[in-house]
PDB file of C-alpha atoms in Angstrom:
ATOM      1  CA  MET A 268      17.338  -9.642 -17.857  1.00 65.00           C
ATOM      2  CA  GLN A 269      20.289 -11.058 -15.901  1.00 88.00           C
ATOM      3  CA  LEU A 270      20.842  -7.741 -14.132  1.00 87.00           C
ATOM      4  CA  ARG A 271      17.205  -7.547 -13.075  1.00 86.00           C
ATOM      5  CA  SER A 272      17.413 -11.092 -11.744  1.00 90.00           C
ATOM      6  CA  LEU A 273      20.549 -10.234  -9.763  1.00 91.00           C
ATOM      7  CA  ALA A 274      18.901  -7.072  -8.429  1.00 90.00           C
ATOM      8  CA  GLU A 275      16.019  -9.163  -7.104  1.00 90.00           C
ATOM      9  CA  LYS A 276      18.027 -12.096  -5.737  1.00 93.00           C
ATOM     10  CA  ASP A 277      21.029 -10.238  -4.281  1.00 94.00           C
ATOM     11  CA  PRO A 278      20.485  -6.461  -4.185  1.00 93.00           C
ATOM     12  CA  ALA A 279      23.730  -5.828  -2.281  1.00 94.00           C
ATOM     13  CA  LEU A 280      25.830  -7.634  -4.884  1.00 95.00           C
ATOM     14  CA  PHE A 281      23.959  -5.866  -7.667  1.00 94.00           C
ATOM     15  CA  LEU A 282      24.638  -2.413  -6.192  1.00 94.00           C
ATOM     16  CA  ASP A 283      28.270  -3.297  -5.444  1.00 93.00           C
ATOM     17  CA  GLY A 284      28.792  -3.678  -9.180  1.00 91.00           C
ATOM     18  CA  PHE A 285      28.285   0.052  -9.822  1.00 91.00           C
ATOM     19  CA  SER A 286      29.872   3.267  -8.669  1.00 89.00           C
ATOM     20  CA  ILE A 287      27.915   6.115  -7.115  1.00 88.00           C
ATOM     21  CA  PRO A 288      25.806   7.822  -8.414  1.00 90.00           C
ATOM     22  CA  ILE A 289      23.657   5.035  -9.807  1.00 91.00           C
ATOM     23  CA  LEU A 290      20.734   5.504 -12.202  1.00 91.00           C
ATOM     24  CA  ILE A 291      18.156   2.724 -12.097  1.00 89.00           C
ATOM     25  CA  ASN A 292      15.415   2.947 -14.697  1.00 88.00           C
ATOM     26  CA  LYS A 293      12.076   1.198 -14.172  1.00 85.00           C
ATOM     27  CA  CYS A 294      12.965   0.608 -10.542  1.00 83.00           C
ATOM     28  CA  PHE A 295       9.529  -0.887  -9.807  1.00 82.00           C
ATOM     29  CA  TYR A 296      10.691  -4.102 -11.485  1.00 84.00           C
ATOM     30  CA  SER A 297      13.105  -4.732  -8.594  1.00 85.00           C
ATOM     31  CA  PRO A 298      11.355  -3.825  -5.345  1.00 85.00           C
ATOM     32  CA  ASN A 299      13.948  -5.806  -3.345  1.00 88.00           C
ATOM     33  CA  LEU A 300      16.461  -3.069  -4.127  1.00 90.00           C
ATOM     34  CA  PHE A 301      14.688  -0.529  -1.952  1.00 88.00           C
ATOM     35  CA  PRO A 302      15.589  -1.943   1.492  1.00 90.00           C
ATOM     36  CA  GLU A 303      19.245  -2.199   0.381  1.00 92.00           C
ATOM     37  CA  ILE A 304      19.178   1.369  -0.933  1.00 91.00           C
ATOM     38  CA  LYS A 305      17.688   2.529   2.376  1.00 90.00           C
ATOM     39  CA  LEU A 306      20.449   0.728   4.273  1.00 90.00           C
ATOM     40  CA  ARG A 307      23.168   2.331   2.122  1.00 90.00           C
ATOM     41  CA  ILE A 308      21.700   5.808   2.472  1.00 88.00           C
ATOM     42  CA  ASP A 309      21.517   5.417   6.253  1.00 89.00           C
ATOM     43  CA  ARG A 310      25.098   4.117   6.345  1.00 89.00           C
ATOM     44  CA  SER A 311      26.255   7.073   4.260  1.00 87.00           C
ATOM     45  CA  ARG A 312      24.514   9.511   6.587  1.00 86.00           C
ATOM     46  CA  ILE A 313      26.242   7.983   9.612  1.00 87.00           C
ATOM     47  CA  GLU A 314      29.633   8.145   7.867  1.00 84.00           C
ATOM     48  CA  ASN A 315      29.000  11.794   6.975  1.00 81.00           C
ATOM     49  CA  ARG A 316      28.230  12.589  10.616  1.00 82.00           C
ATOM     50  CA  ILE A 317      31.394  10.849  11.807  1.00 82.00           C
ATOM     51  CA  THR A 318      33.576  12.637   9.259  1.00 80.00           C
ATOM     52  CA  GLU A 319      31.621  15.876   9.790  1.00 78.00           C
ATOM     53  CA  LYS A 320      30.875  16.071   6.096  1.00 73.00           C
ATOM     54  CA  SER A 321      27.837  18.287   5.710  1.00 68.00           C
ATOM     55  CA  ASP A 322      27.456  18.134   1.938  1.00 65.00           C
ATOM     56  CA  PRO A 323      24.938  15.385   1.132  1.00 66.00           C
ATOM     57  CA  THR A 324      25.357  13.870  -2.295  1.00 73.00           C
ATOM     58  CA  THR A 325      22.782  12.089  -4.386  1.00 76.00           C
ATOM     59  CA  SER A 326      23.696   8.434  -4.590  1.00 86.00           C
ATOM     60  CA  PHE A 327      20.729   6.924  -6.386  1.00 88.00           C
ATOM     61  CA  TYR A 328      18.498   8.132  -9.186  1.00 88.00           C
ATOM     62  CA  LEU A 329      15.432   5.911  -9.459  1.00 86.00           C
ATOM     63  CA  THR A 330      13.055   6.364 -12.352  1.00 84.00           C
ATOM     64  CA  SER A 331       9.631   4.997 -13.070  1.00 79.00           C
ATOM     65  CA  SER A 332       7.189   5.942 -15.761  1.00 75.00           C
ATOM     66  CA  TYR A 333       4.251   4.484 -13.860  1.00 68.00           C
ATOM     67  CA  LYS A 334       3.600   5.714 -10.335  1.00 64.00           C
ATOM     68  CA  THR A 335       0.907   3.068  -9.908  1.00 58.00           C
ATOM     69  CA  ASN A 336       3.427   0.250 -10.421  1.00 56.00           C
ATOM     70  CA  LEU A 337       5.753   1.884  -7.946  1.00 58.00           C
ATOM     71  CA  ASP A 338       3.017   2.181  -5.332  1.00 60.00           C
ATOM     72  CA  GLN A 339       1.880  -1.424  -5.823  1.00 61.00           C
ATOM     73  CA  ASN A 340       5.259  -3.167  -6.019  1.00 58.00           C
ATOM     74  CA  VAL A 341       7.494  -1.279  -3.608  1.00 63.00           C
ATOM     75  CA  LYS A 342       6.968  -1.860   0.102  1.00 64.00           C
ATOM     76  CA  GLU A 343       9.890   0.305   1.296  1.00 67.00           C
ATOM     77  CA  SER A 344       8.931   3.967   1.065  1.00 67.00           C
ATOM     78  CA  LEU A 345      12.389   5.513   1.617  1.00 74.00           C
ATOM     79  CA  ALA A 346      10.590   8.247   3.563  1.00 72.00           C
ATOM     80  CA  GLY A 347      12.947  11.029   4.581  1.00 74.00           C
ATOM     81  CA  ARG A 348      15.546   9.793   2.124  1.00 75.00           C
ATOM     82  CA  ILE A 349      14.096  10.812  -1.233  1.00 74.00           C
ATOM     83  CA  GLN A 350      12.818  13.671  -3.283  1.00 76.00           C
ATOM     84  CA  ILE A 351      10.134  12.896  -5.840  1.00 74.00           C
ATOM     85  CA  TYR A 352       9.836  14.796  -9.080  1.00 74.00           C
ATOM     86  CA  SER A 353       6.953  14.302 -11.476  1.00 76.00           C
ATOM     87  CA  LEU A 354       7.914  15.178 -15.005  1.00 75.00           C
ATOM     88  CA  SER A 355       5.632  15.608 -17.960  1.00 76.00           C
ATOM     89  CA  GLY A 356       6.437  14.127 -21.317  1.00 77.00           C
ATOM     90  CA  LEU A 357       8.039  16.308 -23.957  1.00 77.00           C
ATOM     91  CA  SER A 358       5.733  18.372 -26.103  1.00 83.00           C
ATOM     92  CA  VAL A 359       5.861  18.242 -29.882  1.00 86.00           C
ATOM     93  CA  THR A 360       7.383  21.735 -29.831  1.00 86.00           C
ATOM     94  CA  GLU A 361      10.163  20.672 -27.445  1.00 84.00           C
ATOM     95  CA  ILE A 362      10.976  17.648 -29.564  1.00 83.00           C
ATOM     96  CA  SER A 363      11.090  19.692 -32.772  1.00 86.00           C
ATOM     97  CA  ILE A 364      13.350  22.313 -31.127  1.00 85.00           C
ATOM     98  CA  TYR A 365      15.700  19.548 -30.018  1.00 81.00           C
ATOM     99  CA  ASN A 366      15.698  18.039 -33.497  1.00 81.00           C
ATOM    100  CA  ASP A 367      16.495  21.443 -35.046  1.00 79.00           C
ATOM    101  CA  ILE A 368      19.415  21.982 -32.639  1.00 78.00           C
ATOM    102  CA  TYR A 369      20.694  18.452 -33.191  1.00 73.00           C
ATOM    103  CA  ARG A 370      20.591  18.823 -36.975  1.00 74.00           C
ATOM    104  CA  LYS A 371      22.461  22.143 -36.855  1.00 72.00           C
ATOM    105  CA  ARG A 372      25.217  20.652 -34.704  1.00 67.00           C
ATOM    106  CA  TYR A 373      25.738  17.290 -36.334  1.00 61.00           C
ATOM    107  CA  TRP A 374      24.595  17.552 -39.938  1.00 57.00           C
TER     108      TRP A 374
END
């Protein structure tokens, strides 16, 4: 809860506390992070141009299980800075295959 509060009150300080790449789950809870993320991505792009580094790296992984919450809560779209992937939940078959593999390795 304290991290979410920090992410809302001081997004820059929050992000400074982690090294790249950063995974933020349920990102819709902290919509104030998005303008700071946009700023950091833009800064990184400028630095890459100056240093002639052409290999873009992924800096932020933002997850949300509810697209509706993301659409309602986040005002910064990050257009041109993101790729969106929609993933389906695991099927019963996939879960049972994973469980079988896990049991064979660790039991």
